Every structure is written in structure tokens, then in C-alpha cells.
Short mmCIF file of C-alpha atoms in Angstrom, two decimals:
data_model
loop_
_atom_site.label_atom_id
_atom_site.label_comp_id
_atom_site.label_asym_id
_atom_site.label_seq_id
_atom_site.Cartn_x
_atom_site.Cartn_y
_atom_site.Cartn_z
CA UNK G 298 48.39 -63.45 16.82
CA UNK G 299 48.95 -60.05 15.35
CA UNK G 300 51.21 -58.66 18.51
CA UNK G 301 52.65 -55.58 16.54
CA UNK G 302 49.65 -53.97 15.35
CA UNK G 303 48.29 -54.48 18.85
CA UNK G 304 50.99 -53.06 20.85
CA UNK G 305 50.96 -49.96 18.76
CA UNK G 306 47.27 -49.27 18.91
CA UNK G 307 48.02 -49.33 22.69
CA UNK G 308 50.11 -46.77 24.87
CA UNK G 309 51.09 -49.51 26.97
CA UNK G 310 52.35 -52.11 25.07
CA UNK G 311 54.01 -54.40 27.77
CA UNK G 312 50.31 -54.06 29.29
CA UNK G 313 48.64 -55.28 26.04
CA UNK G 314 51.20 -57.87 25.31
CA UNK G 315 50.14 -59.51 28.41
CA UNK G 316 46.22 -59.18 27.96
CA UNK G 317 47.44 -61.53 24.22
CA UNK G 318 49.23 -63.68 26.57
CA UNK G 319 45.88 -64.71 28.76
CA UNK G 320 44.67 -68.33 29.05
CA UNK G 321 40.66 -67.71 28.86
CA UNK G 322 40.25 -70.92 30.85
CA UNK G 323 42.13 -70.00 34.05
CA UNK G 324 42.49 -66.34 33.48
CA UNK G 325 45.86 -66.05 33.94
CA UNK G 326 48.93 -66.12 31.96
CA UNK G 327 49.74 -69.23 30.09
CA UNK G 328 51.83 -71.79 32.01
CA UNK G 329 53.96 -73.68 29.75
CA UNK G 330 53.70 -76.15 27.32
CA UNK G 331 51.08 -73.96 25.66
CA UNK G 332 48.89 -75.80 23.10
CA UNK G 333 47.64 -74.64 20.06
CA UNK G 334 43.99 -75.96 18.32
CA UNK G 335 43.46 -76.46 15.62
CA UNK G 336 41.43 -73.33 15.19
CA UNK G 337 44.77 -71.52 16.33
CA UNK G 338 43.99 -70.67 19.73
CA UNK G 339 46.08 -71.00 22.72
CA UNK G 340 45.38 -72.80 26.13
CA UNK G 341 47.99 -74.28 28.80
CA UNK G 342 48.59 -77.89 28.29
CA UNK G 343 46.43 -78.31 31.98
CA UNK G 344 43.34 -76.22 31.43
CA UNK G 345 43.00 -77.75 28.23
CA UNK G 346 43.14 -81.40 29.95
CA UNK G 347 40.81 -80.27 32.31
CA UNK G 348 38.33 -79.15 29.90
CA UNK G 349 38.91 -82.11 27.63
CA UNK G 350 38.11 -84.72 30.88
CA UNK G 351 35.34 -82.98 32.06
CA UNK G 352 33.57 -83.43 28.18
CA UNK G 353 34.59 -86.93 28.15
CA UNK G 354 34.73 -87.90 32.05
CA UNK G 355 35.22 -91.65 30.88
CA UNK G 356 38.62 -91.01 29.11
CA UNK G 357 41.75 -91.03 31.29
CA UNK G 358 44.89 -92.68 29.89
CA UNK G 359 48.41 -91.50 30.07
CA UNK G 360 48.42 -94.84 31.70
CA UNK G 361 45.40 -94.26 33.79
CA UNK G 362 43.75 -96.55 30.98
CA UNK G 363 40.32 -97.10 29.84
CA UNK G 364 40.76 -95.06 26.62
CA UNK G 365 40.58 -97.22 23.66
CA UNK G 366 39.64 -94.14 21.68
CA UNK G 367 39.97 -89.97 21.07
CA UNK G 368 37.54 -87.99 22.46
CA UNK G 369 36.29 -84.27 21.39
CA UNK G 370 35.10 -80.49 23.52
CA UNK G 371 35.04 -77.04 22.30
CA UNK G 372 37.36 -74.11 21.64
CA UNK G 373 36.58 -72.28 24.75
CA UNK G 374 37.18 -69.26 22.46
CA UNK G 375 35.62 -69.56 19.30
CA UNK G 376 33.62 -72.58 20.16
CA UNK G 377 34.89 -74.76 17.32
CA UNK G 378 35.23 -78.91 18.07
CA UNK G 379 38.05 -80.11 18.76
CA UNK G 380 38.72 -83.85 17.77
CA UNK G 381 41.09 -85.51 19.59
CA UNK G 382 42.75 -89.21 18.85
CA UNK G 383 43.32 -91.48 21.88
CA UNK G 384 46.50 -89.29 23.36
CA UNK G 385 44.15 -86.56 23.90
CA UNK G 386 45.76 -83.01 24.58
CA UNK G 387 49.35 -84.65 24.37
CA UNK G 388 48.24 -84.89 20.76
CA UNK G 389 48.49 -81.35 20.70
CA UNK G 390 50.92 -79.02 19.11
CA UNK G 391 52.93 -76.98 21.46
CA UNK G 392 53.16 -73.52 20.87
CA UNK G 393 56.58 -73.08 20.92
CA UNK G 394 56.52 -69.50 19.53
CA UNK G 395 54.17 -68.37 22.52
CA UNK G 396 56.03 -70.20 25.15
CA UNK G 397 59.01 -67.66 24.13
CA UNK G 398 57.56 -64.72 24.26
CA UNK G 399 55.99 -65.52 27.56
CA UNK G 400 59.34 -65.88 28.71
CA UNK G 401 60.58 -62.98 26.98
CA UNK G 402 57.39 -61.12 28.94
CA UNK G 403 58.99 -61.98 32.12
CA UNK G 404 62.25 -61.26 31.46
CA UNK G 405 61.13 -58.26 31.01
CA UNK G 406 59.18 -57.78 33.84
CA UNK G 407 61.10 -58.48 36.35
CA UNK G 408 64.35 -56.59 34.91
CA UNK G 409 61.54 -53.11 35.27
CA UNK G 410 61.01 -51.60 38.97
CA UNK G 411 57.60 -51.69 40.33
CA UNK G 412 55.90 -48.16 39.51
CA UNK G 413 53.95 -46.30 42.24
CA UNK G 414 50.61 -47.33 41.94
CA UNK G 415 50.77 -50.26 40.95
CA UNK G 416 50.18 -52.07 43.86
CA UNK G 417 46.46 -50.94 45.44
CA UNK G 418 47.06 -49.59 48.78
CA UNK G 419 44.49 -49.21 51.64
CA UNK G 420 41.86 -46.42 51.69
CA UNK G 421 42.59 -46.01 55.86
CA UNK G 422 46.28 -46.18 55.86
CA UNK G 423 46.87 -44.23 52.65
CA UNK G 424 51.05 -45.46 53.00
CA UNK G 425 50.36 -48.90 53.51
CA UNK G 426 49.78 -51.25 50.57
CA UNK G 427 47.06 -53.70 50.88
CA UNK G 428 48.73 -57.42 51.90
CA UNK G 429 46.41 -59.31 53.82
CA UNK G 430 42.69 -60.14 53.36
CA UNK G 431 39.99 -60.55 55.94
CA UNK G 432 38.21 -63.48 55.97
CA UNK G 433 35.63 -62.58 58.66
CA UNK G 434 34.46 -59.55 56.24
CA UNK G 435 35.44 -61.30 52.92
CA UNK G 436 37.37 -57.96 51.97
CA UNK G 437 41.26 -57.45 51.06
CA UNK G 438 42.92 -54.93 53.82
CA UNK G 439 46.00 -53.88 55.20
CA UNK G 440 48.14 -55.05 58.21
CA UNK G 441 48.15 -51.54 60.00
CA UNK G 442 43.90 -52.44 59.93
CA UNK G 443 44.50 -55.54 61.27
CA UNK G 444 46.88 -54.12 64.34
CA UNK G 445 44.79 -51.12 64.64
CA UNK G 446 42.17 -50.49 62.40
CA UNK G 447 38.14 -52.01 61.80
CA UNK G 448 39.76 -55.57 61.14
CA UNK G 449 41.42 -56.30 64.84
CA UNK G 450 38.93 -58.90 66.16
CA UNK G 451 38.57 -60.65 62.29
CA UNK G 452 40.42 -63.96 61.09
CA UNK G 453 43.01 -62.68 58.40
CA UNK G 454 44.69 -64.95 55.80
CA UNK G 455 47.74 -63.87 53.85
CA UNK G 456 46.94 -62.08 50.50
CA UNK G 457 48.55 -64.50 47.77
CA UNK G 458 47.16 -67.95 49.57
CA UNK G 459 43.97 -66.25 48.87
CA UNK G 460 44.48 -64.93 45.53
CA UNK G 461 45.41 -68.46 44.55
CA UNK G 462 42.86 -70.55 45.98
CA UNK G 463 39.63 -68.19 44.53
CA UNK G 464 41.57 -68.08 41.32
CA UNK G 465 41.81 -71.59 41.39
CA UNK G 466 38.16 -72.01 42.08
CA UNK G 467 36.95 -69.83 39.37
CA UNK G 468 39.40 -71.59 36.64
CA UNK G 469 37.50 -75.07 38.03
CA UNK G 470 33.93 -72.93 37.89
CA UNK G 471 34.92 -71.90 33.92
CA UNK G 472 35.68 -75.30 33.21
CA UNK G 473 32.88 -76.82 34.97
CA UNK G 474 30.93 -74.38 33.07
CA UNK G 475 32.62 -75.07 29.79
CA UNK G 476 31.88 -78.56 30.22
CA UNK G 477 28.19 -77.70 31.23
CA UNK G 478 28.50 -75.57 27.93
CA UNK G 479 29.74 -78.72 26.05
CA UNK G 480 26.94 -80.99 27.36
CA UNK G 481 24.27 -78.20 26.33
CA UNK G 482 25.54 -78.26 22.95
CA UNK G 483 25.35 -81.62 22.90
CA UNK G 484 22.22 -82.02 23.74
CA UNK G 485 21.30 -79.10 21.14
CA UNK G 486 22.78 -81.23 18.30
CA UNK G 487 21.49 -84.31 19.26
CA UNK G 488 17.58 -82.34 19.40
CA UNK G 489 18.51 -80.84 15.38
CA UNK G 490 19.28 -84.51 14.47
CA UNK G 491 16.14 -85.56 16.03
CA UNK G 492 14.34 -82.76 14.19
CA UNK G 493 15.79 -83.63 11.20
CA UNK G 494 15.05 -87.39 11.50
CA UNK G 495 11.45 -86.66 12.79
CA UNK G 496 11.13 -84.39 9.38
CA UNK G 497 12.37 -87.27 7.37
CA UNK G 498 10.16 -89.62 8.36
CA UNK G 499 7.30 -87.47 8.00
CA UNK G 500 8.31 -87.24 4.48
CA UNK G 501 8.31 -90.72 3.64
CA UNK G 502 4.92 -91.47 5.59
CA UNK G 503 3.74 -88.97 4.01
CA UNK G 504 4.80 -90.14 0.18
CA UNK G 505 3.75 -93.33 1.09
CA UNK G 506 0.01 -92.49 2.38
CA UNK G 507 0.11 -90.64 -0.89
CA UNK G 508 0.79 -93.78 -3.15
CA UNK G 509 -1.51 -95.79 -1.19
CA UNK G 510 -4.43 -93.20 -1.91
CA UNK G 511 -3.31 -93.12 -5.40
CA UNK G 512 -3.69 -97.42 -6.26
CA UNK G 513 -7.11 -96.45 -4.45
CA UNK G 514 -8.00 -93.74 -7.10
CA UNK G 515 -7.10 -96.14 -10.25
CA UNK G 516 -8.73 -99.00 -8.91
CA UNK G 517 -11.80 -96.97 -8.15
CA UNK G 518 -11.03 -94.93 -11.73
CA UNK G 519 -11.14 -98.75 -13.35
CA UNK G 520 -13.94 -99.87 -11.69
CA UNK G 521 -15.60 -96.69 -12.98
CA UNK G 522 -15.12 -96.81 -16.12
CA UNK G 523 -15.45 -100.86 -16.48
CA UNK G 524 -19.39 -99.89 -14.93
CA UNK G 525 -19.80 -96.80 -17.42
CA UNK G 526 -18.68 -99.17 -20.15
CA UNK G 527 -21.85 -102.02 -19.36
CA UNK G 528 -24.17 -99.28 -19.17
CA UNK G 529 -23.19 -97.51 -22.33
CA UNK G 530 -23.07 -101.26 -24.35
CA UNK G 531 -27.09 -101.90 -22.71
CA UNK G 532 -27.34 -98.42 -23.83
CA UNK G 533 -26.36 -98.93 -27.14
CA UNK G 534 -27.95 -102.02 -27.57
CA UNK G 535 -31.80 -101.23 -26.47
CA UNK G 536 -31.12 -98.11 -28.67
CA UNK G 537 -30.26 -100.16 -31.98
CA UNK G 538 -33.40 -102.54 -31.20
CA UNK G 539 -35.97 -99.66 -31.01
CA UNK G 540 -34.26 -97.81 -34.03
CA UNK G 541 -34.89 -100.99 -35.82
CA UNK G 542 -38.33 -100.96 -35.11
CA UNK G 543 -38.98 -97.56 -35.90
CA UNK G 544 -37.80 -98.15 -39.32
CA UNK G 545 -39.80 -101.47 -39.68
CA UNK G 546 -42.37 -99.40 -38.70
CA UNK G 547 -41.83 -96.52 -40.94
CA UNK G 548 -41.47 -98.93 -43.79
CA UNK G 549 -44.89 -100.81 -42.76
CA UNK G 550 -46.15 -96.58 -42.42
CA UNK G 551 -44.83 -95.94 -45.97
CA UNK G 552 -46.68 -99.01 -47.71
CA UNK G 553 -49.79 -98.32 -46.30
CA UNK G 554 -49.45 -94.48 -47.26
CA UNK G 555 -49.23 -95.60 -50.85
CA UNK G 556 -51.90 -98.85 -50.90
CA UNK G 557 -54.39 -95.55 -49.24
CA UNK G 558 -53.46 -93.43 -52.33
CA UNK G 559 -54.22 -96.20 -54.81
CA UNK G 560 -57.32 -97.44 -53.24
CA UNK G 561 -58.80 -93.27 -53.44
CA UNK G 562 -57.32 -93.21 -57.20
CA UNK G 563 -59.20 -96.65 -57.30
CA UNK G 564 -62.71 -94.66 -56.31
CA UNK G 565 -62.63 -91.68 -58.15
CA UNK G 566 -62.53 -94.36 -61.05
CA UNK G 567 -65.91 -93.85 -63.35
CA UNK G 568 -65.65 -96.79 -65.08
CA UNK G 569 -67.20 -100.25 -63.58
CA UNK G 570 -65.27 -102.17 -65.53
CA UNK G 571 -61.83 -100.26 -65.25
CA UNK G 572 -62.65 -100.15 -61.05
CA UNK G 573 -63.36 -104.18 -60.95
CA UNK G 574 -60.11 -104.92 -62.55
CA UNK G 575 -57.88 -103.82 -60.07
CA UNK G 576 -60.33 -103.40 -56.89
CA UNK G 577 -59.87 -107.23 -55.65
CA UNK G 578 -56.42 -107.51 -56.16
CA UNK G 579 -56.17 -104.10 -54.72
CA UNK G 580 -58.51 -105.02 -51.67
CA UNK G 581 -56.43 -108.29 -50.58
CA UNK G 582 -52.84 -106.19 -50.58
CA UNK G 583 -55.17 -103.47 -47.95
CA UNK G 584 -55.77 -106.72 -46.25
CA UNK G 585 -52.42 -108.70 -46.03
CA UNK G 586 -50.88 -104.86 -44.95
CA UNK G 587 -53.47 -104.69 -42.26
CA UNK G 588 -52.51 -108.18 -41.01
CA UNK G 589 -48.56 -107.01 -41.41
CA UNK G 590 -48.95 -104.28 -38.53
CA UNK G 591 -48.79 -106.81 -36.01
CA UNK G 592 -45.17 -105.75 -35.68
CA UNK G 593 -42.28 -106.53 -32.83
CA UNK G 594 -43.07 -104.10 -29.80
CA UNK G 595 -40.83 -103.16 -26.76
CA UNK G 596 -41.91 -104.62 -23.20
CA UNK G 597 -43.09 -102.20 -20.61
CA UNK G 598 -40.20 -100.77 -18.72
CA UNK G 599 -37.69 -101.90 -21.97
CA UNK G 600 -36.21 -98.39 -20.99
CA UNK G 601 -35.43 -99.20 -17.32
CA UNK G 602 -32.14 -98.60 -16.33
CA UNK G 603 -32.53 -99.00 -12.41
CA UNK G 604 -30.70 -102.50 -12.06
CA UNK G 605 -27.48 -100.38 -12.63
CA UNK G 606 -27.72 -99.28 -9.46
CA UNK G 607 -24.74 -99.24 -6.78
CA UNK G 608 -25.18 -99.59 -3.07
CA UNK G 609 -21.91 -98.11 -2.00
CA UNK G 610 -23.08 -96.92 1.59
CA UNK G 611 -20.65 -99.68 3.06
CA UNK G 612 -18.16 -98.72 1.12
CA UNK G 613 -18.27 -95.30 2.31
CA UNK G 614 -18.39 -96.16 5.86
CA UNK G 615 -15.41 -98.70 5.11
CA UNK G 616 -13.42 -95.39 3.59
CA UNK G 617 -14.55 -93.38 6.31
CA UNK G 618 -13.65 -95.66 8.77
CA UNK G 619 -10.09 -95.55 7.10
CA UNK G 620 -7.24 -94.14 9.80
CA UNK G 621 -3.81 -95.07 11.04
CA UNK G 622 -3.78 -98.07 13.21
CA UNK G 623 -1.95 -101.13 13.72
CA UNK G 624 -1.86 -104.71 12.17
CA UNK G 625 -3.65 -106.08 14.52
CA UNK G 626 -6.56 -103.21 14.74
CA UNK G 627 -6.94 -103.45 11.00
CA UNK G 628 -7.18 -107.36 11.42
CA UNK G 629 -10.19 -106.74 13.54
CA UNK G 630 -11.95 -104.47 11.48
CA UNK G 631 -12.18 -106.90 8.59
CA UNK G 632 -13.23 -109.92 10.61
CA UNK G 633 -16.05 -107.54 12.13
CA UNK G 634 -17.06 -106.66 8.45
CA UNK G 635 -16.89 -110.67 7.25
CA UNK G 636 -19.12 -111.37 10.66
CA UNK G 637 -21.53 -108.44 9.26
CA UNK G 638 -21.51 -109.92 6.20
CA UNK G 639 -22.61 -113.74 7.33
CA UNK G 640 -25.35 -112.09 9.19
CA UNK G 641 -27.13 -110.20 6.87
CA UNK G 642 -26.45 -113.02 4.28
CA UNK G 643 -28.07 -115.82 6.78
CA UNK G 644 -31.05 -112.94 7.75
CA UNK G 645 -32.28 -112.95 3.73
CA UNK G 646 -31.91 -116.98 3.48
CA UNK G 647 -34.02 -117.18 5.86
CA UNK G 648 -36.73 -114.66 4.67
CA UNK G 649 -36.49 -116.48 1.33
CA UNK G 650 -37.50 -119.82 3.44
#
């Protein structure tokens, strides 16, 4: 704590000394042994117990047992955990340097006369100082109003017996609500580490839905290509045995192109003689090309390329049909398909009988 620079900010430092010197559990100055937490804030020794049990209601000790272990709550201050091992608060540091100026505070005090004004006096009796408080009306007042004044027929209770017990139930409302404070945060962590889990798994469901998907595409890919590949080699193949008959063809086309030339150079010939020497020979080559033509052919529908194709209807349904489920649920689906299966197999047996 910084107590010089805040006593000279202030015109009454005695005042702001003891506004430094507040416990903010029970709102009053600290009753010694002060504590210090680790975050370097001060409670009493028995606000801080009280806060610390009602966080962990199932730690006692200090002989009462049952702690085997430390416990934790929050800075009431700053809101910073606290750990504590299993002596709880009497773990704690004392405060040895606060505990002396409190005392120092009082000294003080008590050595200064009380200043006029000090004490609130009552609004009716402007000389009488207010000392006793109404319970009937729930208000403090004055003995001259209880003697004579609006407060004669009420039920009065002395001043400081008051004071003490509300003060001690607000300090056990702040704590209870400290506690309730604790057990909120708790429940807030606990809800981010849920969040955090629940992302997490997402993420690996997710990555491994994507792999899964993924061995589907390359076996599908394989299978593409391994199909592609048989129709490209029947491809190939029906294409090099037409090709070869083309050219036997063109050959066979190219022989009888020239055997027509010679036989025309073979009729313009004038001479009989000249013509007869070379038409009989010529004549049986027109005929053993003629008989020649009776080349290989291609069967009718040789360029069919229909048996290639897939019926992959079931397959889509099967992919469509594809969603989260369990073991079992997927075990049922395939035995449904297998049954389908049989039946359609038996249902064509029987129309080939």
C-alpha cells in the first residue's frame, strides 16, 4: 500500500488512513492477525476463513479433520485464486506491517477528543446525540424520543448491540455472496472447458470424416481409371484391326488401279499379234485380283461400345444413404442390402428356368 501519497492527496489523512485500513469482507477495520494473498491484499485471518470454508464447505481441519488436501476461493478484491495447501488460511502470511499501523491508528485515535459533529445527533432533539434505535420503526433515534417524542409506545434496543448484529449479518451476506460468486465462476470455467472440449472434438470428427471421404475418392479415382484403361485398350485394339484392313484394302485398291491401266493400254493396242501376247496372261491376273477382294470384313455392330456400361444407381442410393449412425444401424443396413441382393439374384434364376 502506497499510504503517503494517499494521505497527502487527502485533507484528512487520519480519515484516509483508515478507509486503507478496511477489510472488504466485513467492512470494518482489520482485526488482527491480518493476512496477506498472494496477490498482496489484506483480509483478517477470520473473514478470510470464512470465505475459504464457504468455497470448499467439505474442508475443516485445525483438528476438525477431514482435510487430506488444500483447497482454493478468490481475492475478494481483485478476484485472483487463491491456492491453498491443507493448513488453509493458517498457511497464510501475516501482515505484520499492517497489524502495526492499525495499532498505531488507534493509538492515535483514542489519544484525539471527539470533534463536534462527529457523532449524528437527532433531527427532534437537536442537543441530543442519537443512542438508541427503534426496532418497531427500524430507524436509529434518540432517548429524549423514546421518553417523549414519536418513539414512546415502540420496542427500542441499544445502539451498538444493533450496529453489531446487522454488521455482522452483512459481513455473513458478503461472504455468502462471495462464495455464491466463487461457485458462479466455477461453473463459468467448467462451461469454457466444456466449450473447449466440445470444439476439440468437433475437430477431430471432423478430420476424420474428412479422411474417410478421401480413401472413398481414391478408391473411386482407381476404379476410374482401371475402367477408362479397358475401354481405351478395346479402343485401341478394334482401331488397329480396321486400320489393318483399310490398308489391305487400299493395297488390294492399288493393284487393281494398275491391272485397269494395263488392260486399257492392252486395247488401244493395234496390233493382233502384239494384243494376244500379253491379253491371256493379262486376263487371268484381272481374274485372280477379282477373286482376291473377298477380303476380312468387320461384323455388324464391331463398333459397339455399350457393354461398357455401369449400373451405379445402387451405388448412389448406398452413398446417399450414407449418415452418422451407430455399429449396430450400419450392421443392418448391409444385411438389408445382402437380403436385396439374394432376391433379385433368385428372381432372374428363375426367369432363366
Amino acid at each position: 500500500m502506497d499510504y503517503k501519497s494517499s494521505l497527502i492527496q487527502d485533507g484528512n489523512p487520519m480519515e484516509n488512513l483508515e478507509k486503507q485500513l478496511i477489510c472488504p469482507i466485513c467492512l470494518e477495520m482489520f482485526t488482527k492477525p491480518v493476512v496477506i494473498l498472494p496477490c498482496q491484499h489484506n483480509l483478517c485471518r477470520k473473514c478470510a476463513n470464512d470465505i475459504f470454508q464457504a468455497a470448499n464447505p467439505y474442508w475443516t481441519n485445525r483438528s476438525g479433520s477431514v482435510s487430506v488436501s488444500g483447497g482454493r476461493f478468490r481475492c475478494p478484491s481483485c478476484r485472483h485464486e487463491v491456492i491453498m495447501d491443507r493448513h488453509g488460511v493458517y498457511g497464510l502470511q501475516r501482515n505484520l506491517l499492517v497489524e502495526n499501523i492499525i495499532d498505531i491508528y488507534k493509538q492515535e485515535c483514542s489519544s484525539r477528543p471527539l470533534q463536534k459533529g462527529s457523532h449524528p445527533m437527532c433531527k427532534e432533539h437537536e442537543d441530543e446525540k442519537i443512542n438508541i434505535y427503534c426496532l418497531t420503526c427500524e430507524v436509529p433515534t434518540c432517548s429524549m424520543c423514546k421518553v417523549f417524542g414519536a418513539h414512546q409506545a415502540c420496542e427500542v434496543a441499544p445502539l451498538q448491540s444493533v450496529f453489531q448484529g446487522q454488521k455482522t449479518e452483512l459481513s455473513n451476506c458478503i461472504s455468502m455472496l462471495v462464495a455464491g460468486n466463487d461457485r458462479v465462476q466455477t461453473i463459468i470455467t467448467q462451461l469454457e472447458d466444456s466449450c473447449r472440449v466440445t470444439k476439440e472434438n468437433s475437430r477431430q470428427v471432423k478430420e476424420e470424416l474428412s479422411r474417410k471421404f478421401d480413401a472413398l475418392y481414391a478408391i473411386l479415382d482407381e476404379k476410374k481409371s482401371e475402367l477408362l484403361q479397358r475401354i481405351t485398350q478395346e479402343q485401341e485394339e478394334k482401331l488397329s484391326f480396321i486400320e489393318a484392313l483399310i490398308q489391305q484394302y487400299r493395297e488390294q485398291l492399288d493393284k487393281s488401279t494398275k491391272l485397269v491401266e494395263t488392260a486399257i493400254q492392252s486395247l488401244d493396242e493395234p496390233g493382233g499379234a502384239i494384243f494376244l501376247l500379253s491379253a491371256k496372261k493379262l486376263i487371268k491376273s484381272i481374274v485372280e485380283a477379282s477373286k482376291g477382294c473377298q477380303l476380312g470384313k468387320t461384323e455388324q455392330g464391331f463398333e459397339n461400345m455399350d457393354y461398357f456400361t455401369l449400373d451405379l444407381e445402387h451405388i448412389a442410393d448406398t452413398l446417399r444413404a450414407i449418415d452418422f449412425g451407430t455399429d449396430e444401424e450400419e450392421e443392418e443396413f448391409f444385411e438389408e442390402e445382402d437380403q436385396e441382393e439374394e432376391e433379385s439374384t433368385e428372381g432372374k434364376e428363375e426367369g432363366h428356368q
